XYZ file of N, CA and C in Angstrom:
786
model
N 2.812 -30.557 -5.757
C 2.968 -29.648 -4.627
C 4.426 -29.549 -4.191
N 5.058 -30.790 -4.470
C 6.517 -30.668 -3.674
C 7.264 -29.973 -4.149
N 7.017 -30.196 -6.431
C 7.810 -28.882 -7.336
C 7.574 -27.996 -6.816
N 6.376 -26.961 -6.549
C 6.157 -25.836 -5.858
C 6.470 -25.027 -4.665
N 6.803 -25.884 -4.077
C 7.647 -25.907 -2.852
C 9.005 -25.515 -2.698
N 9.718 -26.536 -3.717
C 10.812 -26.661 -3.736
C 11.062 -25.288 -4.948
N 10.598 -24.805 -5.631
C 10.504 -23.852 -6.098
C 10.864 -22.597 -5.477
N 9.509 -22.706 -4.300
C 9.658 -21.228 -3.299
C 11.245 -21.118 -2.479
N 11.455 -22.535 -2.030
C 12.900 -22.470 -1.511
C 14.072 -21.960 -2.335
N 13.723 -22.494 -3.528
C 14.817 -22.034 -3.992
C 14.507 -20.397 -4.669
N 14.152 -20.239 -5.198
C 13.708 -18.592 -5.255
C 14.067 -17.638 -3.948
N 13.790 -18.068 -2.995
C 14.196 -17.848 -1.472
C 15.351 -17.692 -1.441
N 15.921 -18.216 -1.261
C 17.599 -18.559 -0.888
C 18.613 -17.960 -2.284
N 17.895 -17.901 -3.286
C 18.080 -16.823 -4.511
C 18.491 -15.724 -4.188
N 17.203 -15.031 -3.511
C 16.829 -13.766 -3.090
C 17.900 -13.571 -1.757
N 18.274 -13.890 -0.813
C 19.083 -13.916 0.111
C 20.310 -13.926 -0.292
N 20.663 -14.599 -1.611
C 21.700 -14.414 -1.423
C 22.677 -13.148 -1.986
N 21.324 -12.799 -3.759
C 21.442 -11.627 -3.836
C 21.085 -10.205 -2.934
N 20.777 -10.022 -2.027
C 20.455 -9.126 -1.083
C 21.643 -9.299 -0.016
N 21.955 -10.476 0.289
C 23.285 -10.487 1.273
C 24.249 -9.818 0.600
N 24.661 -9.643 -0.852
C 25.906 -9.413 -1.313
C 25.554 -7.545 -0.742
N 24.582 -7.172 -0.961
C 24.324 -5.497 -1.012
C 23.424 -5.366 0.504
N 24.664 -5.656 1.703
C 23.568 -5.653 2.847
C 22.724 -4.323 3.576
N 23.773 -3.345 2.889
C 23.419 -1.777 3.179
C 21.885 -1.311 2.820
N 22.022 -1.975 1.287
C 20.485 -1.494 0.874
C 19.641 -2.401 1.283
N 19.636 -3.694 1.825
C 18.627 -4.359 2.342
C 18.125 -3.163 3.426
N 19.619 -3.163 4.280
C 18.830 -2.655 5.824
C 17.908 -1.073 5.421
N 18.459 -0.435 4.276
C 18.254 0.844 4.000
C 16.753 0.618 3.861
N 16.252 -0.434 2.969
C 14.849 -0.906 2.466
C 13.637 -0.921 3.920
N 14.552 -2.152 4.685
C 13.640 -1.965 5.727
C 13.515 -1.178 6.845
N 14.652 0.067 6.976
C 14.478 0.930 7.967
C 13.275 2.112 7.163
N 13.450 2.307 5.539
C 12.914 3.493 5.222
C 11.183 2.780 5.125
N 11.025 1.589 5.212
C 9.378 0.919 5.475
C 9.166 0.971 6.753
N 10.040 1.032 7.950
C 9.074 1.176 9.309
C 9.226 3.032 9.106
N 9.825 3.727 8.870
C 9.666 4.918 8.780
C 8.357 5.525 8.313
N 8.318 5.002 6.922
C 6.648 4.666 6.772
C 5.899 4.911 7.441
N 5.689 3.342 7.662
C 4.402 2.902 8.526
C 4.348 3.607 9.877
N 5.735 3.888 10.372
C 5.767 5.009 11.929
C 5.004 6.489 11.264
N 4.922 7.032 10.355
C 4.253 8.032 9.911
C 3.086 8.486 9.678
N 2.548 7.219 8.868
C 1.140 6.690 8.941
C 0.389 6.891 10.439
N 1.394 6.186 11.690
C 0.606 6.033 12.874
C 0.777 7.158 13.611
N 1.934 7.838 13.256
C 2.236 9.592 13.909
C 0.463 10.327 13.313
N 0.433 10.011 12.399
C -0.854 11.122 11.506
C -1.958 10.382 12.341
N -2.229 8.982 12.821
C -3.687 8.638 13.515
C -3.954 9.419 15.018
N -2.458 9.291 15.396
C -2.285 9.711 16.788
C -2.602 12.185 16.475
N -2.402 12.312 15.386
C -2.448 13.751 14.885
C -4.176 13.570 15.310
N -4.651 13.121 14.569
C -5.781 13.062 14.530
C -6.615 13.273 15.235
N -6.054 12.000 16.487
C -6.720 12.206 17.657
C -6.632 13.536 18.895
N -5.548 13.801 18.255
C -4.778 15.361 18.747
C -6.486 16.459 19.115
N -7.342 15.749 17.721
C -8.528 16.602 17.918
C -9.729 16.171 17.845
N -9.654 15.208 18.188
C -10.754 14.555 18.080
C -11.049 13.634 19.794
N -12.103 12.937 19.993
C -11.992 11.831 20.831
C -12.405 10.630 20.163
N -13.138 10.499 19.082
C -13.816 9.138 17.925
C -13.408 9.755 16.812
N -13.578 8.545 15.718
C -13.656 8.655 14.468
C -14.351 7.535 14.270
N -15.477 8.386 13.378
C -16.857 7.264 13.152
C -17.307 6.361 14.039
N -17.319 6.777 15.249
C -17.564 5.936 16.564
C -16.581 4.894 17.126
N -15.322 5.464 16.615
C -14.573 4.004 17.006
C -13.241 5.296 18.016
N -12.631 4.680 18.857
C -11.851 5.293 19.924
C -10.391 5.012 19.397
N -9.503 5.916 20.040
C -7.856 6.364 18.997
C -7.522 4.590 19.095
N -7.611 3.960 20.280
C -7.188 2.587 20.667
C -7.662 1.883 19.702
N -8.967 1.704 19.027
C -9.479 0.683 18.005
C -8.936 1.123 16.913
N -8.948 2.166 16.123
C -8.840 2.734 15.303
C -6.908 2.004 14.864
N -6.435 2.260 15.619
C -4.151 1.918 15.844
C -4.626 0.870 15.842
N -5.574 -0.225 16.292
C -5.811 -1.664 16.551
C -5.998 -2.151 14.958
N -6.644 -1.500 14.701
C -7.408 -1.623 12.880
C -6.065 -1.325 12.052
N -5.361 -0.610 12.187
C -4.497 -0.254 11.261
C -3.632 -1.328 11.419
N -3.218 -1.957 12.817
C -2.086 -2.749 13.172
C -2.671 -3.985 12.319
N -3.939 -4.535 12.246
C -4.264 -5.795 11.347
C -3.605 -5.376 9.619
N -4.933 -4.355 9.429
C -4.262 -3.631 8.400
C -2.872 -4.313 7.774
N -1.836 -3.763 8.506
C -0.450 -3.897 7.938
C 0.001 -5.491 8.001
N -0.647 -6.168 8.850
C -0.345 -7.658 8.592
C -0.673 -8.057 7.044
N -1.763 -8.452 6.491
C -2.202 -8.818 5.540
C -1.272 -8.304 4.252
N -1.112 -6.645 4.563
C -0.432 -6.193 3.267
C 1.099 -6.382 3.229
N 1.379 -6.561 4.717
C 3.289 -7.610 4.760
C 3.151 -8.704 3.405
N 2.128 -9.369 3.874
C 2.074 -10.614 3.251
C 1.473 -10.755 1.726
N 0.855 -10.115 1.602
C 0.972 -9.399 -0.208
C 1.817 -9.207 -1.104
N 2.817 -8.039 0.365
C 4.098 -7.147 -0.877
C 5.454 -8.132 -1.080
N 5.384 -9.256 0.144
C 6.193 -9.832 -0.104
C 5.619 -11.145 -1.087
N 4.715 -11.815 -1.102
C 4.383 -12.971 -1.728
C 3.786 -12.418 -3.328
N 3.174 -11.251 -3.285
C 2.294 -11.188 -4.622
C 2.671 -9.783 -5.359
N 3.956 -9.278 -5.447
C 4.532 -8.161 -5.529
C 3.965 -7.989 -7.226
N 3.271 -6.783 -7.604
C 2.951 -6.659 -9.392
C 3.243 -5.707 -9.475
N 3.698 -4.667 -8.705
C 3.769 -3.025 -9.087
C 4.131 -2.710 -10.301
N 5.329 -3.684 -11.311
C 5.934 -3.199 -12.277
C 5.749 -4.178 -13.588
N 4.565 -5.167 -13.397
C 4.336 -6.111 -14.326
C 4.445 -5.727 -15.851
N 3.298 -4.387 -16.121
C 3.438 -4.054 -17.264
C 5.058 -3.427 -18.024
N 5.229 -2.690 -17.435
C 6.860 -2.206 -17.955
C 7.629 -3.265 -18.216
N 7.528 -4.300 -17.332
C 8.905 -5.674 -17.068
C 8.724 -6.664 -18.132
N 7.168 -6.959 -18.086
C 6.916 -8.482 -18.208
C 6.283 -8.411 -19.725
N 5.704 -6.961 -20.043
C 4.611 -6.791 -21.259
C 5.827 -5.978 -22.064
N 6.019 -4.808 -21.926
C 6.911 -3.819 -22.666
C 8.274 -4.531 -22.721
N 8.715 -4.973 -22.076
C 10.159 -5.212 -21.940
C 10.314 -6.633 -22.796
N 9.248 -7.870 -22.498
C 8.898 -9.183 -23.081
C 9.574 -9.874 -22.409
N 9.727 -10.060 -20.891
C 9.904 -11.110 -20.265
C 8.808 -11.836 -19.550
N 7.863 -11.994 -20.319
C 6.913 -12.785 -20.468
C 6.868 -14.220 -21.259
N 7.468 -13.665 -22.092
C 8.236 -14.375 -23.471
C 8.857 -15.595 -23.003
N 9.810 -15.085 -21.721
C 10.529 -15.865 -20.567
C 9.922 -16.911 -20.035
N 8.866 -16.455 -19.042
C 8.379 -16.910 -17.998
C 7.282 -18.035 -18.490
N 6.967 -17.868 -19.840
C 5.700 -19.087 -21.122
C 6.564 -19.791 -21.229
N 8.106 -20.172 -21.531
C 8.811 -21.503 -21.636
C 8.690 -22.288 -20.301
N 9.020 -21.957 -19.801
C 9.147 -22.701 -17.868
C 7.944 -23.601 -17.574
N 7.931 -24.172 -17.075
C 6.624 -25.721 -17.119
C 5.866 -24.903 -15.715
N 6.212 -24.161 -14.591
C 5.558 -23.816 -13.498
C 4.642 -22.984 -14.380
N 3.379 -22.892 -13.261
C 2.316 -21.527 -13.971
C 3.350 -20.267 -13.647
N 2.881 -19.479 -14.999
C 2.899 -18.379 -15.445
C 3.048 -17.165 -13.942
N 1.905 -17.332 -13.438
C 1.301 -15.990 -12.168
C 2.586 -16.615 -11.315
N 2.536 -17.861 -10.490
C 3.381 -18.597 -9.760
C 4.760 -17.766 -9.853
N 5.450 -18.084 -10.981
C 6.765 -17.811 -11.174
C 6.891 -16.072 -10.988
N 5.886 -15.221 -11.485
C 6.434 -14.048 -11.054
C 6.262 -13.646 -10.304
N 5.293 -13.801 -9.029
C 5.501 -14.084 -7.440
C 6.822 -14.276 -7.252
N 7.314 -15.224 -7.430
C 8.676 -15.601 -6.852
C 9.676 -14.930 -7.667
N 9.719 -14.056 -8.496
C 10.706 -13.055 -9.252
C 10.665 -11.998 -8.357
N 9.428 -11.917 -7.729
C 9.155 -10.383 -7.067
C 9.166 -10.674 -5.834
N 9.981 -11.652 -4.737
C 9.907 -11.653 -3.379
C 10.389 -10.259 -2.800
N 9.828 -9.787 -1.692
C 10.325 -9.074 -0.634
C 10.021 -8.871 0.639
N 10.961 -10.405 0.822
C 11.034 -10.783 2.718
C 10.844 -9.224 3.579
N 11.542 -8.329 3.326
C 11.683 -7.577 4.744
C 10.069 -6.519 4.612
N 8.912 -6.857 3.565
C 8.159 -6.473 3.891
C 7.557 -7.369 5.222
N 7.994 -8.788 4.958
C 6.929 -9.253 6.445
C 7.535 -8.635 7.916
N 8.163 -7.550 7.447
C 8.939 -6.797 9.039
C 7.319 -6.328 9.124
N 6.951 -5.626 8.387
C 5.633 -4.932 8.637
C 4.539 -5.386 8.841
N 4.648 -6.761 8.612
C 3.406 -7.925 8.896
C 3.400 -8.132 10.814
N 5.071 -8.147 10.798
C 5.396 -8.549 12.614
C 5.119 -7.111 13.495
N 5.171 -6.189 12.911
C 4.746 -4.736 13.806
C 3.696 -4.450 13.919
N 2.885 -4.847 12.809
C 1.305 -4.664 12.439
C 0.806 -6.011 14.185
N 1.516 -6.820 13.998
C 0.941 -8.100 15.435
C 1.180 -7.275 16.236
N 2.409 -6.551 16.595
C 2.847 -5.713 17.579
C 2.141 -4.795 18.154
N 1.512 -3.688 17.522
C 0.458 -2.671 17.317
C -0.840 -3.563 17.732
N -1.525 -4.496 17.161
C -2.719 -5.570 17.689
C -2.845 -5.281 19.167
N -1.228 -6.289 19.596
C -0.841 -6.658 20.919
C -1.248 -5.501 22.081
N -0.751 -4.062 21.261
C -0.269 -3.354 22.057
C -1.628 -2.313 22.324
N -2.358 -2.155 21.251
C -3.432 -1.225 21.386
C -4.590 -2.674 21.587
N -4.320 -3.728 22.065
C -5.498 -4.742 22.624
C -5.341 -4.580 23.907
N -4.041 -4.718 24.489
C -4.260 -4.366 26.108
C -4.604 -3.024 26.290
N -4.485 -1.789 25.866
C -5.148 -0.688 25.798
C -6.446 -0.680 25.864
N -7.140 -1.194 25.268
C -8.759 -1.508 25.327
C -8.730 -2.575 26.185
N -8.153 -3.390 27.094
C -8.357 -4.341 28.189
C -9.321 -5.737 27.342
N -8.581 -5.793 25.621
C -9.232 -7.471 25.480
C -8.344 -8.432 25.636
N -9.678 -9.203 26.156
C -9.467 -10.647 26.338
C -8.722 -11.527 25.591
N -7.313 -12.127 25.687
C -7.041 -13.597 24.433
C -7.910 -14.246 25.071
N -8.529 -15.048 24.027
C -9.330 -15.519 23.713
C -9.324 -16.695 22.798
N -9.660 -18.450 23.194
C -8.676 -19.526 22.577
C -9.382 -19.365 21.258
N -10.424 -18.467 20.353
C -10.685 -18.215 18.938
C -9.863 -17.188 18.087
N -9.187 -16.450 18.719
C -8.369 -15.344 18.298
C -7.633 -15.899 17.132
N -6.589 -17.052 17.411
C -5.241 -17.395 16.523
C -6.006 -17.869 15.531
N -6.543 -18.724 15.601
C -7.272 -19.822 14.248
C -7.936 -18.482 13.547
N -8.919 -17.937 14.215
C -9.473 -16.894 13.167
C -8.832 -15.809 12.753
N -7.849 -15.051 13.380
C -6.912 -14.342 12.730
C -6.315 -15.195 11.725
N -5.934 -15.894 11.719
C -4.762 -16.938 10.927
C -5.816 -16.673 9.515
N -7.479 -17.459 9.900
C -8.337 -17.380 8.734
C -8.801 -16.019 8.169
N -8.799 -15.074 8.423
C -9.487 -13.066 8.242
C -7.842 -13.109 7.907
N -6.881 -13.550 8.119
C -6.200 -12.507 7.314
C -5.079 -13.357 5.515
N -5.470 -14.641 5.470
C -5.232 -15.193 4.755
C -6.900 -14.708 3.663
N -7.721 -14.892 4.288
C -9.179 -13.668 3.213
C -8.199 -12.563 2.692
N -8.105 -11.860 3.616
C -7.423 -10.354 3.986
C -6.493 -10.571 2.425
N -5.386 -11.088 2.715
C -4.421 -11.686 1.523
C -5.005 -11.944 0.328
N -5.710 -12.602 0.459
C -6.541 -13.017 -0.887
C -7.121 -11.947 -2.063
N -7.612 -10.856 -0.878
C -8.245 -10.207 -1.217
C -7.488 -9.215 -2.066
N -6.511 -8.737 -1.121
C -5.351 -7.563 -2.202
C -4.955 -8.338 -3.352
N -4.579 -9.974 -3.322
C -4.127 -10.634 -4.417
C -5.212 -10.482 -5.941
N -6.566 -10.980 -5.085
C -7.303 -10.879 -6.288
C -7.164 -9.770 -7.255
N -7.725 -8.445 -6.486
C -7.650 -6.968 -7.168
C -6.403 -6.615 -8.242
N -5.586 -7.105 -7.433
C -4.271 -6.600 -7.992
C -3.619 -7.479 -9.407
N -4.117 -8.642 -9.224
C -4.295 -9.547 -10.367
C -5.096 -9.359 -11.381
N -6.227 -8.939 -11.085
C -7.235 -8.548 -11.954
C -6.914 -6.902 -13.127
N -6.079 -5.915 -11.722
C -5.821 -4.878 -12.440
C -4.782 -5.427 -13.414
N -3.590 -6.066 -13.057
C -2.177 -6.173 -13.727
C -2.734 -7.299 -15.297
N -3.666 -8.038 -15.453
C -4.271 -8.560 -16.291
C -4.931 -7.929 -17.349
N -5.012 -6.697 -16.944
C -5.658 -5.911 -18.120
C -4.391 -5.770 -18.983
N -3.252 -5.698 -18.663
C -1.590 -5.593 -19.563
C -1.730 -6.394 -20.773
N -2.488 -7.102 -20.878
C -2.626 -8.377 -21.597
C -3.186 -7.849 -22.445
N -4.242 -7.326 -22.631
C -5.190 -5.868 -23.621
C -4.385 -4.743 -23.945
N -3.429 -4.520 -23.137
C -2.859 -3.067 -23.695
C -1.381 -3.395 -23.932
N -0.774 -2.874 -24.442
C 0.844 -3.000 -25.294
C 1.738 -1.759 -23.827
N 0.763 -1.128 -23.521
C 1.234 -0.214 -22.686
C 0.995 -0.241 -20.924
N 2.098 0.191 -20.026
C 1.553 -0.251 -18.435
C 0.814 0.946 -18.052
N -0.279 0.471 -17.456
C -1.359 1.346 -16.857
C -1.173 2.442 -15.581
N -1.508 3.280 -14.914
C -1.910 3.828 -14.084
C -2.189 3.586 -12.986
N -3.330 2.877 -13.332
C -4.287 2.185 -12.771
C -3.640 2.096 -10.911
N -2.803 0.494 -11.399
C -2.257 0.088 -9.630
C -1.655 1.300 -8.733
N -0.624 2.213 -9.389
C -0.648 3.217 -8.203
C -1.795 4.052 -8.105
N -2.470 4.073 -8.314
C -4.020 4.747 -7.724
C -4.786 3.560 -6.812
N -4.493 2.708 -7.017
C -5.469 1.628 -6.381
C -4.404 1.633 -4.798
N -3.255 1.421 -4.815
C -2.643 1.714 -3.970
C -2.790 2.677 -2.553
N -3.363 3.734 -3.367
C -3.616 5.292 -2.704
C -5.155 4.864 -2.174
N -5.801 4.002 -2.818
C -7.921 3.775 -1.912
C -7.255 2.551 -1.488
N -6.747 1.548 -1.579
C -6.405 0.558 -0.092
C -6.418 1.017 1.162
N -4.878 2.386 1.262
C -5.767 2.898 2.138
C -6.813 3.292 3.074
N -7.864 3.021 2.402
C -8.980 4.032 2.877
C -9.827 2.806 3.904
N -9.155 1.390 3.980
C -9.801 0.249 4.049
C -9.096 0.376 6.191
N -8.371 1.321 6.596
C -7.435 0.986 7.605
C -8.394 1.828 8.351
N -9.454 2.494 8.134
C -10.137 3.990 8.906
C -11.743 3.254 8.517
N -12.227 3.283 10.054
C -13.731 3.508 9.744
C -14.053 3.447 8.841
N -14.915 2.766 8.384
C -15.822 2.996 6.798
C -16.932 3.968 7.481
N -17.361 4.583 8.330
C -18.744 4.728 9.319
C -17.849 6.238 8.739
N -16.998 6.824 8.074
C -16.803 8.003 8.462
C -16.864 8.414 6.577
N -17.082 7.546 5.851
C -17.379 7.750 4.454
C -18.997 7.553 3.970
N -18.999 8.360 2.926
C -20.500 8.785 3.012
C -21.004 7.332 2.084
N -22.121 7.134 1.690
C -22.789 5.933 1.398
C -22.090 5.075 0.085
N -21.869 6.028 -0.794
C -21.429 5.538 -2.132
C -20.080 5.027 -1.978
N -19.294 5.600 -0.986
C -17.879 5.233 -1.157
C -18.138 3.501 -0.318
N -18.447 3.685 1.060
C -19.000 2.329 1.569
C -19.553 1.266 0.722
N -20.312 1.837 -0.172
C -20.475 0.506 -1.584
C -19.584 -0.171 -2.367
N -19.119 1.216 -2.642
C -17.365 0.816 -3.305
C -16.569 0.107 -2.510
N -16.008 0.774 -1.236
C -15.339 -0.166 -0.513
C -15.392 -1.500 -0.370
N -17.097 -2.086 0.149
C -17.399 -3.269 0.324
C -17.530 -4.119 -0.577
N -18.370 -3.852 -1.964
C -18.437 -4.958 -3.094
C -17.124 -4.720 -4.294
N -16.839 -3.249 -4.576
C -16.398 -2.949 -5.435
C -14.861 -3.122 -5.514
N -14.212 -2.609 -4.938
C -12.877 -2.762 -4.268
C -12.784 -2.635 -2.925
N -13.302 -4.523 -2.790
C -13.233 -4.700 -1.278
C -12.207 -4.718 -0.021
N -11.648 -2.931 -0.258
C -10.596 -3.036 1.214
C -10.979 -2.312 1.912
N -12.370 -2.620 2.082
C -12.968 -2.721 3.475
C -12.347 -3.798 4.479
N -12.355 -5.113 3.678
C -12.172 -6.525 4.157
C -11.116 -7.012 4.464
N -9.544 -5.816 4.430
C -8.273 -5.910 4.587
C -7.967 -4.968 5.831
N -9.180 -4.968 6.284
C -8.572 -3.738 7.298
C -9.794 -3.539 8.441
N -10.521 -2.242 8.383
C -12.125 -2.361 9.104
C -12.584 -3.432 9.817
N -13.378 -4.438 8.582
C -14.128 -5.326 8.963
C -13.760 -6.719 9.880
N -12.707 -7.142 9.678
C -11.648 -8.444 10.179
C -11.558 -7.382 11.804
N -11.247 -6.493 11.307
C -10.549 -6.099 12.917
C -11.675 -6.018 13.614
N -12.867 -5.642 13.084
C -13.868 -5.333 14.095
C -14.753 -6.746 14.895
N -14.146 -7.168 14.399
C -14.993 -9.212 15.168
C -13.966 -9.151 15.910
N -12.824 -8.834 16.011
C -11.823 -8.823 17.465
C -11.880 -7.472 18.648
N -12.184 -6.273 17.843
C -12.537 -5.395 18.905
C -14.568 -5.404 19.155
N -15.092 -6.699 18.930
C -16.556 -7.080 18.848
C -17.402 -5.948 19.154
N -17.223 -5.169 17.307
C -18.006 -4.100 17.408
C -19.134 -5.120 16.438
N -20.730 -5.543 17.132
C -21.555 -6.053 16.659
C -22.115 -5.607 15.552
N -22.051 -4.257 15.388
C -22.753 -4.272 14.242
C -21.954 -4.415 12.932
N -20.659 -4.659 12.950
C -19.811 -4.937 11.912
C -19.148 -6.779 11.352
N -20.265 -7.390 12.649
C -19.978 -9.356 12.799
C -20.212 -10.100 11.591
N -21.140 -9.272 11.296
C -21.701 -9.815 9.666
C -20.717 -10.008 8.993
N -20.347 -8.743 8.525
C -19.407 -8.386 7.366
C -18.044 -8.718 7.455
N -17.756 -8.953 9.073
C -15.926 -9.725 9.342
C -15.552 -11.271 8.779
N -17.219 -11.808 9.040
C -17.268 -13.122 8.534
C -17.390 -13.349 7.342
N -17.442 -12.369 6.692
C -17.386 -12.398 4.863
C -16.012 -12.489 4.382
N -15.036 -11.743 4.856
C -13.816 -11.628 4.740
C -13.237 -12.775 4.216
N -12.909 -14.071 4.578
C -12.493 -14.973 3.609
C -13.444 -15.640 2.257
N -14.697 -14.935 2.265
C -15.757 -15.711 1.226
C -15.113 -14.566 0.106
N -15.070 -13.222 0.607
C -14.919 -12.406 -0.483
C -13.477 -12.192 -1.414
N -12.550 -12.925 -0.018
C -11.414 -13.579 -0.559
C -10.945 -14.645 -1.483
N -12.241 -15.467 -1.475
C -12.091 -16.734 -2.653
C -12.570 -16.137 -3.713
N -13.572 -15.715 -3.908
C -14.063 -14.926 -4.590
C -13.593 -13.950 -5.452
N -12.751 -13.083 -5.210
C -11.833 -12.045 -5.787
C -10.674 -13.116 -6.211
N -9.977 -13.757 -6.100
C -8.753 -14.417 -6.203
C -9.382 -15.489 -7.226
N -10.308 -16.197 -7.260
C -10.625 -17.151 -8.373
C -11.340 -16.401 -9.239
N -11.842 -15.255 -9.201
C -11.651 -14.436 -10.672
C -10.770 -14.009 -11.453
N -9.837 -13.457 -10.158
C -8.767 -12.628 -10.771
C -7.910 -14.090 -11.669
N -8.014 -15.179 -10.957
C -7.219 -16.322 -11.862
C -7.973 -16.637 -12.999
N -8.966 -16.439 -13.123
C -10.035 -16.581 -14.495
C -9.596 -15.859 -14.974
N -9.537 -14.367 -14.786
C -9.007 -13.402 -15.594
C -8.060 -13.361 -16.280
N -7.063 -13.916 -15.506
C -5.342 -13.689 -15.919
C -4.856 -14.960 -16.690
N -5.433 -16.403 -16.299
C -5.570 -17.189 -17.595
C -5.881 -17.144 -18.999
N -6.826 -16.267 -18.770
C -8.060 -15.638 -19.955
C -6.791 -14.763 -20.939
N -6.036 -13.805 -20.015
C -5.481 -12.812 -20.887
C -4.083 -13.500 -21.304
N -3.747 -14.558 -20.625
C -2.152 -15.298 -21.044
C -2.295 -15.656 -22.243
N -3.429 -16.494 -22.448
C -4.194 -16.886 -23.965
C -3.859 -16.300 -25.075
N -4.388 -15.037 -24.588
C -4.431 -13.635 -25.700
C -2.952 -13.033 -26.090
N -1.993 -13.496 -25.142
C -0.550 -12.883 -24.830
C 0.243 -13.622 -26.775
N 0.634 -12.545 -27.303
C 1.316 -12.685 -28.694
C 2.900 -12.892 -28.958
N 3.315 -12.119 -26.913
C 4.854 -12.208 -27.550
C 4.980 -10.688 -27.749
N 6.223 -10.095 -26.927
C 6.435 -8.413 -27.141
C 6.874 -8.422 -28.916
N 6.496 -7.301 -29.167
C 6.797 -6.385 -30.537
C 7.818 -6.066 -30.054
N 8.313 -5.640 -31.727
C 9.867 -5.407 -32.516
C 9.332 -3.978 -31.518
């Protein structure tokens, strides 16, 4: 545990120091991500422009849901970054690389792919919580921290698994897939009511590509919409769950890994 550790530090302080030399594009990085995410919440607030609910939930729950939302996926883009695995690691053969090194394999390219100033969006996403919770007049409450802390480390788990599982198929193909920026685009869909998608997609969401459980469901045991208590408390089961496959998986395909072609 302590190699591992001492690992992340130093990978850390890596990363800082290459990003200090180019401080322009750091700040450029994280002003054009709250721009973002300020866009995202301009379009909920559009929304409500015409509406008074969406799928029974009020503009206040709805900004509340999204604000969890963006916690979990801070903590993804910076800890479990794969967007470019296949091109980098399969096509390119710095894979080749990363099989000499005694740390696991998955481990080390986590820490190739840090990006601290996504957890800016993890701390605005609390912000947004904070801010659309006194809006609805809830209660802190001494279960809040511990179980947030637990729904959104699920939450984490959960994007990790998927995204592991997709980037593992590289291992089968010589070529990088599609696939993750589309999966990218239905994460999404996990920040809005599921109550406003028709039955089949709600299946999908919940068992299939569960980001229901990164967004919706976690938030709704804090804005204690009952009929959603069930399914908030699944959130870290479905998190072990997805993540110790996706590591079955991606062991499975390292196996199979030959070494890039001439």
């Amino acid at each position: 545990m302590a190699y591992y550790v001492g690992l992340i530090w130093e990978y850390f302080t890596n990363y800082m120091k290459t990003r200090l030399t180019y401080r322009a594009d750091f700040w450029v990085e994280v002003i054009s991500d709250l721009l973002f995410q300020a866009t995202n919440l301009i379009f909920i607030f559009v929304v409500f422009a015409h509406t008074e609910t969406l799928g029974g939930f009020t503009e206040a729950e709805v900004v509340f849901v999204y604000g969890y939302f963006m916690v979990p996926y801070g903590l993804y883009s910076c800890f479990i970054n794969l967007w470019n695995f296949g091109d980098r690691y399969i096509v390119k053969g710095e894979m080749d690389r990363i099989l000499t090194r005694p740390a696991h394999s998955l481990f080390q390219i986590f820490l190739e792919n840090l990006d601290p100033p996504s957890l800016i969006g993890s701390a605005i996403g609390l912000i947004i919580m904070i801010w659309s919770g006194g809006q609805l007049g809830l209660d802190m409450q001494w279960w809040f921290i511990p179980v947030m802390i637990l729904m959104v480390i699920g939450s984490t788990l959960i994007y990790a698994g998927i995204y592991i599982i997709l980037t593992s198929v590289s291992f089968y193909s010589d070529s990088p897939t599609g696939i993750i920026p589309l999966m990218v685009n239905i994460q999404t869909y996990g920040r809005y009511p599921i109550t406003i998608y028709n039955r089949v997609i709600q299946i999908v969401l919940t068992w299939v590509l569960p980001f229901a459980f990164v967004g919706i469901y976690p938030a709704a045991l804090f804005l204690q919409r009952q009929e959603m208590l069930t399914m908030a408390w699944l959130t870290p089961v479905m998190g072990l769950v997805f993540f110790t496959a996706s590591l079955l998986l991606w062991n499975t395909g390292v196996k199979r890994y030959r070494g890039a072609g001439s």
